[in-house]
Each structure stands twice: as C-alpha cells, then as structure tokens.
GROMACS .gro file of N, CA and C in nm:
model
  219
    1UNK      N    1  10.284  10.842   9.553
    1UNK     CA    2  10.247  10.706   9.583
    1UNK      C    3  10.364  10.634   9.648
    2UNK      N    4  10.335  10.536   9.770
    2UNK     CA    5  10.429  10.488   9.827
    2UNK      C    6  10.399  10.275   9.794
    3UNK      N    7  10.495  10.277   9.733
    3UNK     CA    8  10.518  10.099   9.743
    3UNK      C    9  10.566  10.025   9.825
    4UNK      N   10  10.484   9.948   9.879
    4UNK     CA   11  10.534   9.860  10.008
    4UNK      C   12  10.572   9.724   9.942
    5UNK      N   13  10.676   9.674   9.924
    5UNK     CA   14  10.693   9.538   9.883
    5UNK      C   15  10.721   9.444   9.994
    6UNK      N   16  10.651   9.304   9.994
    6UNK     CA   17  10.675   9.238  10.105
    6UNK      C   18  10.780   9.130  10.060
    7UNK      N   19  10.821   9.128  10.198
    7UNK     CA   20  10.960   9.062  10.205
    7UNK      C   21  10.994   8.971  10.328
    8UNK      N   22  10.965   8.916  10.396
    8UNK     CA   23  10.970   8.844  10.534
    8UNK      C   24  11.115   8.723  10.523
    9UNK      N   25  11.208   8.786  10.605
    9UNK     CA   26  11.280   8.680  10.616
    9UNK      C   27  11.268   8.560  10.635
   10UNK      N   28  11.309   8.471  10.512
   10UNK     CA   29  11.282   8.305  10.489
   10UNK      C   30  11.102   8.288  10.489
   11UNK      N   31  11.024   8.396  10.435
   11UNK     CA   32  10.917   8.354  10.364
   11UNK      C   33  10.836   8.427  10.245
   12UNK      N   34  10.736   8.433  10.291
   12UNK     CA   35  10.664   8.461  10.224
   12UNK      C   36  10.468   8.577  10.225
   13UNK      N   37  10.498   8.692  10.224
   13UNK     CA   38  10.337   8.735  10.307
   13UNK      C   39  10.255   8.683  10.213
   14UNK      N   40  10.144   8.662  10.222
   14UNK     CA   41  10.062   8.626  10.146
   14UNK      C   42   9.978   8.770  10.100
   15UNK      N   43   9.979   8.808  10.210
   15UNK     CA   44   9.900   8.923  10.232
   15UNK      C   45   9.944   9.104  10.313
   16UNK      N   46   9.927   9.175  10.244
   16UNK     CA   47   9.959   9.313  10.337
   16UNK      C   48   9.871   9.430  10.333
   17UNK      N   49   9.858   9.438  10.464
   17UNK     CA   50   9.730   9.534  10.503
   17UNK      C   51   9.778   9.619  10.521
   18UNK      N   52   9.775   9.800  10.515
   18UNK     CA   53   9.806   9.934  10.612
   18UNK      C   54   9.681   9.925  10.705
   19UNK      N   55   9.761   9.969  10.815
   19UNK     CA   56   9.653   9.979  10.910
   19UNK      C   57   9.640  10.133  10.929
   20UNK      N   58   9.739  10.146  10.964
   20UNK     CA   59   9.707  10.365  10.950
   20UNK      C   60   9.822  10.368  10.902
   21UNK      N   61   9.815  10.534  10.892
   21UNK     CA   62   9.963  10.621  10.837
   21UNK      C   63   9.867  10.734  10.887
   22UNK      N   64  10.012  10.775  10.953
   22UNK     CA   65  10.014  10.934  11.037
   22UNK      C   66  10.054  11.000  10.961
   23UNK      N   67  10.051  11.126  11.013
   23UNK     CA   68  10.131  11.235  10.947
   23UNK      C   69  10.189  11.307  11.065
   24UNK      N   70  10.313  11.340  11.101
   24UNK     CA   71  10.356  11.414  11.199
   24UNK      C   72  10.406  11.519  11.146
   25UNK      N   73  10.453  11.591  11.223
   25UNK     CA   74  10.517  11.751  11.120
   25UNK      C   75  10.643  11.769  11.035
   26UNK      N   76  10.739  11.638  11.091
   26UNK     CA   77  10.834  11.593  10.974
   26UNK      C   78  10.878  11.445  10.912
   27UNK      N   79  10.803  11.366  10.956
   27UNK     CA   80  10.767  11.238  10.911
   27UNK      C   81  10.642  11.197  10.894
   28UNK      N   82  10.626  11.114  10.807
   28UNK     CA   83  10.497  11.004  10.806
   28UNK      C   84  10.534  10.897  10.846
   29UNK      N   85  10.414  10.813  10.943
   29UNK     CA   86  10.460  10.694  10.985
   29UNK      C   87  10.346  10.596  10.898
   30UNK      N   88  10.412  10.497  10.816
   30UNK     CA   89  10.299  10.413  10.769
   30UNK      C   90  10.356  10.274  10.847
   31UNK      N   91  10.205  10.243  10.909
   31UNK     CA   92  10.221  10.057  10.991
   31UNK      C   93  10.126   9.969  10.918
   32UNK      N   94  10.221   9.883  10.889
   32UNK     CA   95  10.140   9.760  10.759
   32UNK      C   96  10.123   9.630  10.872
   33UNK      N   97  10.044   9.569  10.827
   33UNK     CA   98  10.079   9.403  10.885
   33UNK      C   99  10.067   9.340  10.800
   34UNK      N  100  10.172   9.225  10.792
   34UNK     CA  101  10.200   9.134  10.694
   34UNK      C  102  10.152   8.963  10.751
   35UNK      N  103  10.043   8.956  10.670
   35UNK     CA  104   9.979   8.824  10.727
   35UNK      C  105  10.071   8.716  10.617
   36UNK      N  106  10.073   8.581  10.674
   36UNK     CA  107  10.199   8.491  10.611
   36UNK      C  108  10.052   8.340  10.636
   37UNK      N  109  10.032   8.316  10.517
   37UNK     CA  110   9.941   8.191  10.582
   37UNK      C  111   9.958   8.072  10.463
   38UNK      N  112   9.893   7.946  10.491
   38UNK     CA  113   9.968   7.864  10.396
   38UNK      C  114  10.098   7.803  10.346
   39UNK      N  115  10.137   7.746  10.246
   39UNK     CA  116  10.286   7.735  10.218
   39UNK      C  117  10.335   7.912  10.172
   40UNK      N  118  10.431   7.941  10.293
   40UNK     CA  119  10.489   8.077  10.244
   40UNK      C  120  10.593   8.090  10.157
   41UNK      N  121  10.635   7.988  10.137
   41UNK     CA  122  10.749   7.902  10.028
   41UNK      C  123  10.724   7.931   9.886
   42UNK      N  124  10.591   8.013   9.866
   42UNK     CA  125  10.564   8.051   9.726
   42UNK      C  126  10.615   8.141   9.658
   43UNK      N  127  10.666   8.199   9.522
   43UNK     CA  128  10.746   8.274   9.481
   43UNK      C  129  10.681   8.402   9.406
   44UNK      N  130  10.532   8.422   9.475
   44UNK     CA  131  10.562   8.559   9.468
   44UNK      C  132  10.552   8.620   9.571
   45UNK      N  133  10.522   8.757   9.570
   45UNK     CA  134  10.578   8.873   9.651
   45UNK      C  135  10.458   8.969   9.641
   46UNK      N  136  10.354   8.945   9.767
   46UNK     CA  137  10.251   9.059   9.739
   46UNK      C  138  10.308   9.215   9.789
   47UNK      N  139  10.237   9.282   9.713
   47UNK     CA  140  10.288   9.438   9.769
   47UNK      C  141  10.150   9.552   9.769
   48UNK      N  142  10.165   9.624   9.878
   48UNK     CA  143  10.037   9.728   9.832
   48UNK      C  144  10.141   9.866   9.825
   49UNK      N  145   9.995   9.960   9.728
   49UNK     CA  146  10.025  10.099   9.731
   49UNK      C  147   9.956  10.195   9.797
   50UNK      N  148  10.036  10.271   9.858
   50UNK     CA  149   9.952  10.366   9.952
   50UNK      C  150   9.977  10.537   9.874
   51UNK      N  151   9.864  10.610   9.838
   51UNK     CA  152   9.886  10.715   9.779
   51UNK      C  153   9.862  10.858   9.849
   52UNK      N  154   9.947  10.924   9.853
   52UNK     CA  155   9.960  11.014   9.906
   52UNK      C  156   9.949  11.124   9.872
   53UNK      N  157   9.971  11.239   9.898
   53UNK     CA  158   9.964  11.369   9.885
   53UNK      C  159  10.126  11.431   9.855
   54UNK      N  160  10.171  11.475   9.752
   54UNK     CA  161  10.297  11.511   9.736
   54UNK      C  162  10.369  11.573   9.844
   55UNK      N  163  10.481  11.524   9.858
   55UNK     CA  164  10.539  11.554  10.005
   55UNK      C  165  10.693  11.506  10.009
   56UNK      N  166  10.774  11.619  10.074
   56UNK     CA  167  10.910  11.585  10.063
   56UNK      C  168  10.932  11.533  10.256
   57UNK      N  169  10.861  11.472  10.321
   57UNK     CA  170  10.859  11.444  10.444
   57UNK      C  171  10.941  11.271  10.440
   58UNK      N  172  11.010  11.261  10.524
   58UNK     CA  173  11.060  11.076  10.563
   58UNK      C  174  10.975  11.001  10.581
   59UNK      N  175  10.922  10.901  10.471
   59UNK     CA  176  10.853  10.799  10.536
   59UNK      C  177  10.857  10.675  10.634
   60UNK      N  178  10.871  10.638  10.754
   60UNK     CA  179  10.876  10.563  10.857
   60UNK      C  180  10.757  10.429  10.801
   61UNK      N  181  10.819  10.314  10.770
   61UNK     CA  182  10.683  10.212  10.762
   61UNK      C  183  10.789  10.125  10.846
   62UNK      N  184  10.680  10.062  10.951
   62UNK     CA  185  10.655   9.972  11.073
   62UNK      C  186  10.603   9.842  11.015
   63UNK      N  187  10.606   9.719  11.011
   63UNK     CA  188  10.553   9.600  10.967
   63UNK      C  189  10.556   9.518  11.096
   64UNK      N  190  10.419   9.473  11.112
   64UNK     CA  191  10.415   9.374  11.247
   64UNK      C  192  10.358   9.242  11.157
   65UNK      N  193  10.440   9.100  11.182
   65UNK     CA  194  10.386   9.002  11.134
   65UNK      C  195  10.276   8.868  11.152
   66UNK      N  196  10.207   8.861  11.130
   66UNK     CA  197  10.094   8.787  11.124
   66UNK      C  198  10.144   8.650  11.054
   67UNK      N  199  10.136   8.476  11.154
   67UNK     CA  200  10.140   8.360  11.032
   67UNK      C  201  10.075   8.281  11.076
   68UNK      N  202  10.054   8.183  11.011
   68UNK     CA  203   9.992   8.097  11.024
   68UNK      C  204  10.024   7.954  10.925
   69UNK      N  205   9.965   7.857  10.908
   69UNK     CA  206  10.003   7.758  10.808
   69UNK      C  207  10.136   7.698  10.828
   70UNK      N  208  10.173   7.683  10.712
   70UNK     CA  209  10.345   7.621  10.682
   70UNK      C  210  10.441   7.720  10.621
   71UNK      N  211  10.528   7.787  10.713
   71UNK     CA  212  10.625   7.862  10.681
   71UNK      C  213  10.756   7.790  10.721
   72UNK      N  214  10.806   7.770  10.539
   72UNK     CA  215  10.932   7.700  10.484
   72UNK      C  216  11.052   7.830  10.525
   73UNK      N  217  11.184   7.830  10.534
   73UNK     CA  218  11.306   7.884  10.572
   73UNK      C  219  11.386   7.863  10.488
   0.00000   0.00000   0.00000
C-alpha cells in the first residue's frame, strides 16, 4: 500500500484524486491531482491510499494542482 499525504505549499488540498498509476519495467509512476477549494487555511491534511501489488520497484508520484476559493499563505 502506498500513502499519499497532501501537502501544498502555504495551503491546504481539500481533496486528492489518483488519476492513473503505470507500471513501467523499473518504476511505477503514480499522478494524483490535488484539488484546493474553499478556505485552504484549514488544519487538516487529506491523504489517499493506493494499494498495490508487492513490489520492490521506485515509486514516481506526480501531483498537478487544482484551486479554487480562498487560499491563505
């Protein structure tokens, strides 16, 4: 199982999606998007889990960000 914790400099995601995860022959690439909406100024920290198949391969995760609302710094 892989844990993605979100973290956005000076905010907050509200939300985090995987959109795919590859598998190449010596990495996995997992790409999340991290949607930010509302006051992002809030103190928690959403995170998803992505579960996998046992594997000694490098995981590569990509995060493209999504906002909207009031994002505090």
């Amino acid at each position: 199982m892989v844990l993605i914790w979100g973290d956005i400099k000076g905010s907050t995601p509200s939300q985090i999606e995987v959109i795919s995860a590859i598998e190449y022959d010596d990495y996995i690439e997992i790409i999340t998007e991290s949607k930010v909406t509302g006051d992002a100024s809030a103190l928690s920290r959403p995170f998803c889990i992505i579960k996998t198949t046992k594997t000694h391969k490098k995981m590569v995760i990509k995060s493209n960000i999504s906002t909207s609302g009031i994002i505090d710094s």
